[in-house]
């Protein structure tokens, strides 16, 4: 079966478009953080029609397909399973088109274009795609994950910035809905079925993206706070004072900060003396130049007014400095914490007003049940998102690591979803890493609807892992 499909794929894509050697295939099999499996080959289509043709050939030969973007996903959703029976469909050669219209302020982009490539192409037009993150994913991967990132607070997620889509369905049909319309109330919003659904219904081949004007200035500060509630008071105050231009409100706890400053590369600490319980990275941005609008002064003024008027006295220090230095710290947290020991990472959200209370509840529950686990939390508090990273020394933990992980996951997710009306996956999506919790928390009628769509698009279950089954 696999031999026949490889022959068919070679006829479609040429010899260079199909990889079968173990050493070539291996680099497509393991996820950046979670997920590792085995594929019998990798197909590398270079046009949308070729993607559809690959899917049709796989359908004809009864072969299951695992689409893969830049492999920056964090829940294992883009890696093959362990059977060795899947074909990896890599989008990396589908990256020729970035068609920019500066008047519409949209770009039609091939799914395999990297975010960094897109931003570089938009810069000469004074435009950007306002989703920003440390990793460099492909656009198609961003669509199926509904990527959030560090500036969601101001610009929204992919869903909010997507105008059109082209998708190859599992039977090989190519559906082109690359409309450039900002208004289109004509019933079902087809493109949204493919956003944040982990590629379960089809392979995105192109997307029409809404663009924003590239900011001409940014002002950045680190604000040291005595506790989480002080961080939330600051957020409320900044929303009132400078909410129009508030583009990021990222928060880093003491332990995440301590590890990152110790392990990170070429980082300059802005903190004087002891590290605070929490630090908030605050950013304002505007298309006005500094001669028209002094953002730095506006930020300093708002921070000083808040610190002086704050009855709880929760602000410990305000550090104004080089934004690049501050963002370098923020973007090195994940890797730094990963080097510290065994790590279980969470990507959760709660109503943002409850972030401090939620985090303390997790801290207390861990201290009671697993005192050897260190909570290194950080994340996008401006939009209610928190990355709780649990770190421990392997020698201190129970020998059965799989059960221990699952106990930790249940503890944190139950508190989040049931105790705080939160989400078990705020921005990383659903994949093998958290699939069991999709089953546990997503209401049955919602799961039934997602399964009915799977039945419609992919009755033979050719695409993706178990979600939404
Ligand atoms: C981030 O915001 O840095 C990432 O989404 C966190 C992660 O890698 O878990
Ligand atoms: Zn994040």
CSV table of C-alpha atoms and ligand atoms in Angstrom, one decimal:
chain,number,residue,atom,x,y,z
A,1,UNK,CA,0.0,0.0,0.0
A,2,UNK,CA,2.7,2.5,0.9
A,3,UNK,CA,4.8,1.5,-2.1
A,4,UNK,CA,2.0,2.2,-4.4
A,5,UNK,CA,1.1,5.6,-2.9
A,6,UNK,CA,4.8,6.6,-3.0
A,7,UNK,CA,4.9,5.8,-6.7
A,8,UNK,CA,1.7,7.9,-7.3
A,9,UNK,CA,3.1,10.8,-5.2
A,10,UNK,CA,6.3,10.8,-7.2
A,11,UNK,CA,4.4,11.0,-10.4
A,12,UNK,CA,2.6,14.0,-9.0
A,13,UNK,CA,5.4,15.8,-7.3
A,14,UNK,CA,8.6,14.5,-8.9
A,15,UNK,CA,11.3,12.6,-7.1
A,16,UNK,CA,12.4,15.6,-5.0
A,17,UNK,CA,8.8,16.1,-3.7
A,18,UNK,CA,8.7,12.8,-1.8
A,19,UNK,CA,11.1,11.7,1.0
A,20,UNK,CA,11.4,8.1,2.0
A,21,UNK,CA,14.9,7.7,3.4
A,22,UNK,CA,14.9,7.3,7.2
A,23,UNK,CA,17.4,10.1,7.8
A,24,UNK,CA,15.3,12.5,5.7
A,25,UNK,CA,12.0,11.5,7.2
A,26,UNK,CA,13.2,11.6,10.8
A,27,UNK,CA,13.3,15.4,11.1
A,28,UNK,CA,9.5,15.6,10.4
A,29,UNK,CA,8.5,13.1,13.1
A,30,UNK,CA,9.2,14.8,16.4
A,31,UNK,CA,7.4,17.9,17.9
A,32,UNK,CA,9.1,20.9,19.3
A,33,UNK,CA,7.9,20.1,22.8
A,34,UNK,CA,5.5,17.1,22.8
A,35,UNK,CA,4.7,14.4,20.2
A,36,UNK,CA,6.9,11.9,18.5
A,37,UNK,CA,6.0,9.2,16.0
A,38,UNK,CA,6.9,7.5,12.8
A,39,UNK,CA,6.0,8.2,9.2
A,40,UNK,CA,6.6,6.1,6.1
A,41,UNK,CA,7.3,9.1,3.9
A,42,UNK,CA,7.1,12.9,3.6
A,43,UNK,CA,5.3,14.6,0.7
A,44,UNK,CA,6.4,18.2,-0.2
A,45,UNK,CA,3.8,19.8,-2.5
A,46,UNK,CA,4.6,23.2,-3.9
A,47,UNK,CA,1.2,24.5,-5.0
A,48,UNK,CA,-2.3,24.4,-3.6
A,49,UNK,CA,-3.5,22.0,-6.3
A,50,UNK,CA,-0.6,19.7,-5.5
A,51,UNK,CA,-1.7,19.6,-1.9
A,52,UNK,CA,-5.2,18.6,-3.0
A,53,UNK,CA,-3.7,16.0,-5.4
A,54,UNK,CA,-1.7,14.5,-2.6
A,55,UNK,CA,-4.8,14.2,-0.5
A,56,UNK,CA,-6.7,12.6,-3.4
A,57,UNK,CA,-4.0,10.0,-4.0
A,58,UNK,CA,-3.9,9.2,-0.3
A,59,UNK,CA,-7.7,8.8,-0.2
A,60,UNK,CA,-7.5,6.4,-3.2
A,61,UNK,CA,-4.8,4.3,-1.5
A,62,UNK,CA,-6.4,4.4,1.9
A,63,UNK,CA,-3.5,6.2,3.5
A,64,UNK,CA,-3.7,8.5,6.5
A,65,UNK,CA,-2.0,11.9,6.4
A,66,UNK,CA,-0.5,14.2,9.0
A,67,UNK,CA,-0.1,17.8,7.8
A,68,UNK,CA,2.9,19.7,9.2
A,69,UNK,CA,3.9,23.3,9.1
A,70,UNK,CA,7.0,24.8,10.7
A,71,UNK,CA,6.8,22.3,13.6
A,72,UNK,CA,6.5,25.0,16.2
A,73,UNK,CA,3.2,23.7,17.7
A,74,UNK,CA,3.1,22.9,21.4
A,75,UNK,CA,0.5,20.2,21.8
A,76,UNK,CA,1.9,17.5,19.4
A,77,UNK,CA,-0.9,18.1,16.9
A,78,UNK,CA,1.3,18.1,13.8
A,79,UNK,CA,3.4,15.0,14.4
A,80,UNK,CA,2.7,11.5,13.1
A,81,UNK,CA,1.4,8.8,15.4
A,82,UNK,CA,3.5,5.7,16.3
A,83,UNK,CA,2.1,3.3,13.7
A,84,UNK,CA,4.4,4.2,10.9
A,85,UNK,CA,1.4,4.2,8.6
A,86,UNK,CA,1.0,7.9,8.1
A,87,UNK,CA,2.3,10.2,5.4
A,88,UNK,CA,3.6,13.6,6.6
A,89,UNK,CA,2.4,16.3,4.3
A,90,UNK,CA,4.8,19.1,4.8
A,91,UNK,CA,3.8,22.6,3.6
A,92,UNK,CA,7.4,24.0,3.6
A,93,UNK,CA,7.6,24.2,-0.3
A,94,UNK,CA,4.2,25.9,-0.5
A,95,UNK,CA,5.7,29.4,0.1
A,96,UNK,CA,5.9,31.3,-3.1
A,97,UNK,CA,3.0,33.7,-2.8
A,98,UNK,CA,2.7,36.8,-0.7
A,99,UNK,CA,0.3,39.0,-2.6
A,100,UNK,CA,-0.1,42.4,-0.8
A,101,UNK,CA,-2.8,45.0,-1.5
A,102,UNK,CA,-1.9,48.1,0.4
A,103,UNK,CA,-5.3,49.8,-0.2
A,104,UNK,CA,-7.3,46.8,1.0
A,105,UNK,CA,-4.6,46.3,3.6
A,106,UNK,CA,-4.7,42.6,3.0
A,107,UNK,CA,-2.3,39.9,1.9
A,108,UNK,CA,-3.1,36.6,0.2
A,109,UNK,CA,-0.4,34.2,1.4
A,110,UNK,CA,0.6,30.6,0.8
A,111,UNK,CA,0.2,28.4,3.9
A,112,UNK,CA,3.9,27.5,4.0
A,113,UNK,CA,5.1,31.1,4.3
A,114,UNK,CA,6.8,31.8,7.6
A,115,UNK,CA,5.5,34.6,9.8
A,116,UNK,CA,9.0,36.3,9.6
A,117,UNK,CA,8.9,36.1,5.7
A,118,UNK,CA,5.5,37.7,5.7
A,119,UNK,CA,6.5,40.5,8.0
A,120,UNK,CA,9.6,41.2,6.0
A,121,UNK,CA,7.5,41.5,2.8
A,122,UNK,CA,5.0,43.8,4.4
A,123,UNK,CA,7.4,46.2,6.0
A,124,UNK,CA,8.1,48.2,2.8
A,125,UNK,CA,4.4,48.9,2.6
A,126,UNK,CA,4.3,50.2,6.2
A,127,UNK,CA,2.1,47.2,7.1
A,128,UNK,CA,2.3,44.2,9.3
A,129,UNK,CA,0.3,41.1,10.3
A,130,UNK,CA,-0.3,42.0,14.0
A,131,UNK,CA,0.3,38.6,15.5
A,132,UNK,CA,3.5,38.5,17.4
A,133,UNK,CA,5.3,35.6,19.1
A,134,UNK,CA,8.7,34.2,19.9
A,135,UNK,CA,8.5,31.3,17.5
A,136,UNK,CA,8.4,31.5,13.7
A,137,UNK,CA,5.4,29.4,12.5
A,138,UNK,CA,4.0,29.0,9.0
A,139,UNK,CA,0.7,30.9,8.2
A,140,UNK,CA,-1.3,27.7,7.7
A,141,UNK,CA,-0.2,26.4,11.1
A,142,UNK,CA,-1.2,29.7,12.7
A,143,UNK,CA,-4.6,29.4,11.2
A,144,UNK,CA,-5.3,25.8,12.3
A,145,UNK,CA,-4.0,26.7,15.8
A,146,UNK,CA,-5.6,30.1,16.0
A,147,UNK,CA,-2.3,31.6,17.3
A,148,UNK,CA,-2.6,34.3,19.9
A,149,UNK,CA,0.8,35.6,21.0
A,150,UNK,CA,2.0,38.6,22.9
A,151,UNK,CA,-0.2,41.4,21.4
A,152,UNK,CA,-3.6,39.7,21.3
A,153,UNK,CA,-4.7,42.2,23.9
A,154,UNK,CA,-4.7,44.9,21.2
A,155,UNK,CA,-5.0,43.2,17.9
A,156,UNK,CA,-6.8,39.9,18.6
A,157,UNK,CA,-5.9,36.4,17.4
A,158,UNK,CA,-5.7,34.9,13.9
A,159,UNK,CA,-9.5,34.3,13.9
A,160,UNK,CA,-10.0,38.1,14.2
A,161,UNK,CA,-7.6,38.9,11.4
A,162,UNK,CA,-8.6,36.2,8.8
A,163,UNK,CA,-10.7,37.3,5.9
A,164,UNK,CA,-10.5,34.3,3.6
A,165,UNK,CA,-9.2,30.8,3.2
A,166,UNK,CA,-8.4,28.2,0.7
A,167,UNK,CA,-8.5,24.6,1.9
A,168,UNK,CA,-7.8,21.2,0.4
A,169,UNK,CA,-10.4,18.7,1.8
A,170,UNK,CA,-9.5,15.1,2.6
A,171,UNK,CA,-11.1,13.8,-0.6
A,172,UNK,CA,-8.9,16.0,-2.7
A,173,UNK,CA,-11.4,18.9,-3.4
A,174,UNK,CA,-9.8,22.3,-3.3
A,175,UNK,CA,-12.2,25.0,-1.9
A,176,UNK,CA,-11.2,28.6,-2.7
A,177,UNK,CA,-12.8,31.2,-0.4
A,178,UNK,CA,-10.0,33.8,-0.5
A,179,UNK,CA,-12.3,36.7,-0.3
A,180,UNK,CA,-11.0,40.1,0.7
A,181,UNK,CA,-14.2,41.2,2.3
A,182,UNK,CA,-14.4,42.8,5.7
A,183,UNK,CA,-18.2,42.3,5.7
A,184,UNK,CA,-19.9,39.2,4.4
A,185,UNK,CA,-23.0,38.1,6.3
A,186,UNK,CA,-24.1,35.3,4.0
A,187,UNK,CA,-24.8,32.5,6.4
A,188,UNK,CA,-22.2,30.0,7.6
A,189,UNK,CA,-18.7,31.5,7.9
A,190,UNK,CA,-17.0,28.6,6.3
A,191,UNK,CA,-13.4,29.7,6.9
A,192,UNK,CA,-13.9,29.7,10.7
A,193,UNK,CA,-14.5,25.9,10.7
A,194,UNK,CA,-10.8,25.5,9.9
A,195,UNK,CA,-9.5,28.0,12.5
A,196,UNK,CA,-8.3,26.5,15.8
A,197,UNK,CA,-9.5,23.0,14.8
A,198,UNK,CA,-6.0,21.4,14.6
A,199,UNK,CA,-6.3,20.7,10.8
A,200,UNK,CA,-9.0,18.0,11.5
A,201,UNK,CA,-11.2,19.1,8.6
A,202,UNK,CA,-8.8,20.0,5.8
A,203,UNK,CA,-5.4,21.3,4.9
A,204,UNK,CA,-5.2,25.1,4.7
A,205,UNK,CA,-3.3,26.0,1.5
A,206,UNK,CA,-3.7,29.9,1.3
A,207,UNK,CA,-5.2,32.6,3.6
A,208,UNK,CA,-6.3,36.1,3.1
A,209,UNK,CA,-5.0,38.1,6.1
A,210,UNK,CA,-6.1,41.5,7.3
A,211,UNK,CA,-3.1,43.7,7.9
A,212,UNK,CA,-2.5,46.6,10.2
A,213,UNK,CA,-0.4,49.8,10.0
A,214,UNK,CA,3.1,49.2,11.3
A,215,UNK,CA,3.6,51.2,14.5
A,216,UNK,CA,6.2,53.9,14.1
A,217,UNK,CA,7.1,54.0,17.8
A,218,UNK,CA,6.9,51.8,20.9
A,219,UNK,CA,7.4,52.6,24.5
A,220,UNK,CA,8.2,49.8,27.0
A,221,UNK,CA,8.6,49.5,30.7
A,222,UNK,CA,9.0,46.7,33.3
A,223,UNK,CA,6.9,47.3,36.4
A,224,UNK,CA,7.9,45.4,39.5
A,225,UNK,CA,5.0,44.4,41.7
A,226,UNK,CA,4.7,43.0,45.2
A,227,UNK,CA,2.0,40.5,44.2
A,228,UNK,CA,-0.4,39.4,41.4
A,229,UNK,CA,-3.3,41.6,42.6
A,230,UNK,CA,-1.0,44.6,42.2
A,231,UNK,CA,-0.4,43.6,38.6
A,232,UNK,CA,-4.1,43.4,37.9
A,233,UNK,CA,-4.7,46.8,39.6
A,234,UNK,CA,-2.0,48.2,37.2
A,235,UNK,CA,-3.7,46.6,34.2
A,236,UNK,CA,-7.1,48.2,35.1
A,237,UNK,CA,-5.4,51.6,35.6
A,238,UNK,CA,-3.4,51.5,32.3
A,239,UNK,CA,-6.6,50.4,30.4
A,240,UNK,CA,-8.3,53.6,31.5
A,241,UNK,CA,-5.3,55.8,31.1
A,242,UNK,CA,-3.6,54.6,27.8
A,243,UNK,CA,-5.9,51.7,26.6
A,244,UNK,CA,-6.0,53.0,23.0
A,245,UNK,CA,-2.3,52.4,22.6
A,246,UNK,CA,-1.7,49.5,25.1
A,247,UNK,CA,-0.3,46.7,22.9
A,248,UNK,CA,1.2,44.3,25.4
A,249,UNK,CA,0.8,43.4,29.1
A,250,UNK,CA,3.0,40.4,29.7
A,251,UNK,CA,3.7,39.2,33.2
A,252,UNK,CA,6.6,37.1,34.6
A,253,UNK,CA,6.7,35.7,38.1
A,254,UNK,CA,9.8,35.8,40.4
A,255,UNK,CA,10.8,32.2,39.7
A,256,UNK,CA,10.4,32.4,36.0
A,257,UNK,CA,12.4,35.6,36.0
A,258,UNK,CA,15.2,34.2,38.2
A,259,UNK,CA,15.7,31.1,36.0
A,260,UNK,CA,15.6,33.2,32.8
A,261,UNK,CA,18.1,35.7,33.9
A,262,UNK,CA,20.4,33.0,35.2
A,263,UNK,CA,20.1,30.7,32.1
A,264,UNK,CA,19.3,33.0,29.3
A,265,UNK,CA,21.8,34.3,26.7
A,266,UNK,CA,23.0,37.9,26.5
A,267,UNK,CA,20.3,39.2,28.8
A,268,UNK,CA,20.8,42.4,30.8
A,269,UNK,CA,18.8,42.5,34.0
A,270,UNK,CA,17.0,45.8,34.4
A,271,UNK,CA,16.1,45.0,38.0
A,272,UNK,CA,17.8,46.8,40.9
A,273,UNK,CA,18.4,44.6,43.9
A,274,UNK,CA,16.0,41.7,44.7
A,275,UNK,CA,13.8,40.4,41.9
A,276,UNK,CA,10.1,41.2,42.5
A,277,UNK,CA,7.2,38.7,43.1
A,278,UNK,CA,5.9,39.8,39.6
A,279,UNK,CA,7.1,41.9,36.8
A,280,UNK,CA,4.8,43.3,34.1
A,281,UNK,CA,6.2,44.1,30.7
A,282,UNK,CA,4.1,47.0,29.5
A,283,UNK,CA,4.2,48.2,25.9
A,284,UNK,CA,2.5,51.1,24.1
A,285,UNK,CA,2.6,51.5,20.3
A,286,UNK,CA,1.3,54.0,17.8
A,287,UNK,CA,1.5,54.9,14.2
A,288,UNK,CA,2.1,58.5,15.2
A,289,UNK,CA,5.8,59.4,15.3
A,290,UNK,CA,7.3,60.7,18.6
A,291,UNK,CA,7.1,64.3,17.4
A,292,UNK,CA,3.3,64.1,17.4
A,293,UNK,CA,2.8,61.8,20.4
A,294,UNK,CA,5.4,61.3,23.1
A,295,UNK,CA,4.5,57.7,24.0
A,296,UNK,CA,7.4,57.3,26.4
A,297,UNK,CA,6.2,60.3,28.4
A,298,UNK,CA,2.6,59.1,28.3
A,299,UNK,CA,3.7,55.7,29.7
A,300,UNK,CA,5.8,57.2,32.4
A,301,UNK,CA,3.1,59.6,33.4
A,302,UNK,CA,0.5,56.8,33.6
A,303,UNK,CA,2.8,54.6,35.6
A,304,UNK,CA,3.7,57.3,38.1
A,305,UNK,CA,0.1,58.3,38.5
A,306,UNK,CA,-0.9,54.8,39.2
A,307,UNK,CA,2.0,54.1,41.6
A,308,UNK,CA,1.2,57.3,43.5
A,309,UNK,CA,-2.5,56.8,43.7
A,310,UNK,CA,-2.4,53.1,44.5
A,311,UNK,CA,-3.8,52.6,48.0
A,312,UNK,CA,-2.3,49.1,48.3
A,313,UNK,CA,1.2,50.3,47.4
A,314,UNK,CA,1.7,47.2,45.3
A,315,UNK,CA,4.1,48.7,42.8
A,316,UNK,CA,7.7,48.2,43.9
A,317,UNK,CA,9.6,49.8,41.0
A,318,UNK,CA,9.2,51.2,37.5
A,319,UNK,CA,12.0,50.5,35.0
A,320,UNK,CA,12.0,52.3,31.8
A,321,UNK,CA,14.5,51.0,29.3
A,322,UNK,CA,15.3,49.4,26.0
A,323,UNK,CA,12.3,47.5,24.8
A,324,UNK,CA,14.5,45.0,22.9
A,325,UNK,CA,16.2,44.1,26.2
A,326,UNK,CA,12.9,43.6,27.9
A,327,UNK,CA,11.4,41.5,25.1
A,328,UNK,CA,14.6,39.4,25.0
A,329,UNK,CA,14.0,38.4,28.6
A,330,UNK,CA,10.3,37.6,27.8
A,331,UNK,CA,11.1,35.5,24.8
A,332,UNK,CA,13.8,33.4,26.5
A,333,UNK,CA,11.6,32.2,29.4
A,334,UNK,CA,10.4,29.0,27.8
A,335,UNK,CA,13.8,27.7,26.8
A,336,UNK,CA,15.4,28.7,30.1
A,337,UNK,CA,12.8,27.0,32.2
A,338,UNK,CA,13.1,23.9,30.1
A,339,UNK,CA,16.8,23.6,31.1
A,340,UNK,CA,16.0,23.8,34.8
A,341,UNK,CA,14.6,20.3,35.4
A,342,UNK,CA,11.6,18.2,34.5
A,343,UNK,CA,8.9,20.6,33.2
A,344,UNK,CA,5.2,20.3,32.7
A,345,UNK,CA,3.9,23.4,30.8
A,346,UNK,CA,0.3,24.6,30.9
A,347,UNK,CA,-1.4,27.1,28.6
A,348,UNK,CA,-4.5,28.1,30.4
A,349,UNK,CA,-6.8,31.2,30.6
A,350,UNK,CA,-9.2,32.4,33.3
A,351,UNK,CA,-11.2,35.7,33.4
A,352,UNK,CA,-8.3,38.1,33.7
A,353,UNK,CA,-9.6,39.7,36.9
A,354,UNK,CA,-9.1,36.3,38.6
A,355,UNK,CA,-5.6,35.5,37.4
A,356,UNK,CA,-3.9,36.4,40.8
A,357,UNK,CA,-6.5,34.4,42.8
A,358,UNK,CA,-6.2,31.4,40.4
A,359,UNK,CA,-2.4,31.4,40.5
A,360,UNK,CA,-2.4,31.5,44.3
A,361,UNK,CA,-4.9,28.6,44.4
A,362,UNK,CA,-2.6,26.5,42.1
A,363,UNK,CA,0.4,27.4,44.2
A,364,UNK,CA,-1.4,26.4,47.4
A,365,UNK,CA,-2.7,23.1,46.0
A,366,UNK,CA,0.8,22.2,44.8
A,367,UNK,CA,2.5,23.1,48.1
A,368,UNK,CA,0.1,20.8,49.8
A,369,UNK,CA,0.2,17.8,47.5
A,370,UNK,CA,3.6,18.1,45.8
A,371,UNK,CA,5.9,20.4,47.8
A,372,UNK,CA,8.9,19.6,45.6
A,373,UNK,CA,7.2,21.1,42.5
A,374,UNK,CA,8.2,24.7,41.7
A,375,UNK,CA,5.6,27.0,40.0
A,376,UNK,CA,7.3,29.2,37.4
A,377,UNK,CA,4.4,31.1,35.9
A,378,UNK,CA,4.4,33.8,33.2
A,379,UNK,CA,2.2,34.8,30.3
A,380,UNK,CA,-0.3,37.1,28.7
A,381,UNK,CA,-2.1,38.5,31.6
A,382,UNK,CA,-3.5,41.3,29.4
A,383,UNK,CA,-5.8,38.7,27.8
A,384,UNK,CA,-6.2,36.3,30.7
A,385,UNK,CA,-3.6,33.8,29.5
A,386,UNK,CA,-1.1,32.2,31.8
A,387,UNK,CA,1.7,29.7,31.2
A,388,UNK,CA,2.0,27.8,34.4
A,389,UNK,CA,5.3,25.9,34.1
A,390,UNK,CA,5.7,23.2,36.8
A,391,UNK,CA,9.4,22.4,37.4
A,392,UNK,CA,10.9,19.6,39.6
A,393,UNK,CA,13.9,17.5,40.0
A,394,UNK,CA,13.4,14.0,38.7
A,395,UNK,CA,14.9,12.4,41.8
A,396,UNK,CA,12.3,14.0,44.0
A,397,UNK,CA,9.3,12.8,42.0
A,398,UNK,CA,7.4,9.5,42.0
A,399,UNK,CA,9.0,6.8,39.8
A,400,UNK,CA,5.9,6.4,37.7
A,401,UNK,CA,6.2,9.7,35.8
A,402,UNK,CA,3.3,9.2,33.5
A,403,UNK,CA,0.8,8.9,36.4
A,404,UNK,CA,2.5,11.8,38.2
A,405,UNK,CA,2.0,14.0,35.1
A,406,UNK,CA,-1.5,13.0,34.7
A,407,UNK,CA,-2.2,13.8,38.4
A,408,UNK,CA,-0.6,17.3,38.0
A,409,UNK,CA,-2.6,17.9,34.8
A,410,UNK,CA,-5.9,16.9,36.5
A,411,UNK,CA,-5.2,19.1,39.5
A,412,UNK,CA,-4.4,22.2,37.5
A,413,UNK,CA,-7.0,21.8,34.8
A,414,UNK,CA,-9.8,21.0,37.2
A,415,UNK,CA,-9.0,24.1,39.2
A,416,UNK,CA,-8.8,26.2,36.1
A,417,UNK,CA,-11.9,24.9,34.3
A,418,UNK,CA,-14.2,24.1,37.2
A,419,UNK,CA,-12.9,26.4,39.9
A,420,UNK,CA,-12.4,29.5,37.8
A,421,UNK,CA,-14.5,29.1,34.7
A,422,UNK,CA,-11.3,28.9,32.6
A,423,UNK,CA,-9.9,27.2,29.5
A,424,UNK,CA,-7.5,24.2,29.5
A,425,UNK,CA,-6.0,25.4,26.2
A,426,UNK,CA,-5.9,29.2,25.8
A,427,UNK,CA,-3.8,29.5,22.6
A,428,UNK,CA,-1.9,26.3,21.8
A,429,UNK,CA,-4.9,24.3,20.6
A,430,UNK,CA,-5.8,20.7,21.0
A,431,UNK,CA,-3.5,17.8,20.2
A,432,UNK,CA,-2.4,14.4,21.7
A,433,UNK,CA,-0.8,16.3,24.6
A,434,UNK,CA,-4.2,17.5,25.9
A,435,UNK,CA,-6.7,15.5,24.0
A,436,UNK,CA,-7.9,13.6,27.1
A,437,UNK,CA,-8.8,17.0,28.7
A,438,UNK,CA,-10.8,18.0,25.6
A,439,UNK,CA,-12.9,15.0,26.2
A,440,UNK,CA,-13.2,15.8,29.9
A,441,UNK,CA,-14.1,19.5,29.8
A,442,UNK,CA,-15.7,20.4,26.4
A,443,UNK,CA,-19.5,20.0,26.8
A,444,UNK,CA,-21.0,17.0,25.1
A,445,UNK,CA,-23.2,18.9,22.6
A,446,UNK,CA,-20.1,20.9,21.4
A,447,UNK,CA,-18.1,17.6,21.0
A,448,UNK,CA,-21.0,16.1,19.1
A,449,UNK,CA,-21.1,19.1,16.6
A,450,UNK,CA,-17.3,18.9,16.1
A,451,UNK,CA,-17.6,15.1,15.4
A,452,UNK,CA,-20.5,15.6,13.0
A,453,UNK,CA,-18.3,18.0,11.0
A,454,UNK,CA,-15.5,15.5,11.0
A,455,UNK,CA,-17.9,12.9,9.7
A,456,UNK,CA,-18.9,15.3,7.0
A,457,UNK,CA,-15.4,16.3,5.8
A,458,UNK,CA,-13.4,13.2,6.7
A,459,UNK,CA,-15.6,10.2,7.2
A,460,UNK,CA,-12.6,7.8,6.7
A,461,UNK,CA,-10.5,9.6,9.3
A,462,UNK,CA,-7.6,10.3,6.9
A,463,UNK,CA,-6.5,13.5,8.6
A,464,UNK,CA,-5.0,14.4,11.9
A,465,UNK,CA,-5.0,12.7,15.3
A,466,UNK,CA,-8.0,11.8,17.4
A,467,UNK,CA,-9.5,15.3,17.7
A,468,UNK,CA,-12.5,15.7,17.5
A,469,UNK,CA,-13.2,12.0,18.1
B,1,LIG,C1,4.9,31.9,25.2
B,1,LIG,O1,4.0,32.7,25.3
B,1,LIG,O2,6.1,32.2,25.4
B,1,LIG,C2,4.6,30.5,24.7
B,1,LIG,O3,3.3,30.5,24.2
B,1,LIG,C3,4.7,29.7,25.9
B,1,LIG,C4,5.2,28.3,25.7
B,1,LIG,O4,6.2,28.1,25.0
B,1,LIG,O5,4.6,27.5,26.4
B,2,LIG,ZN1,2.0,32.2,25.0
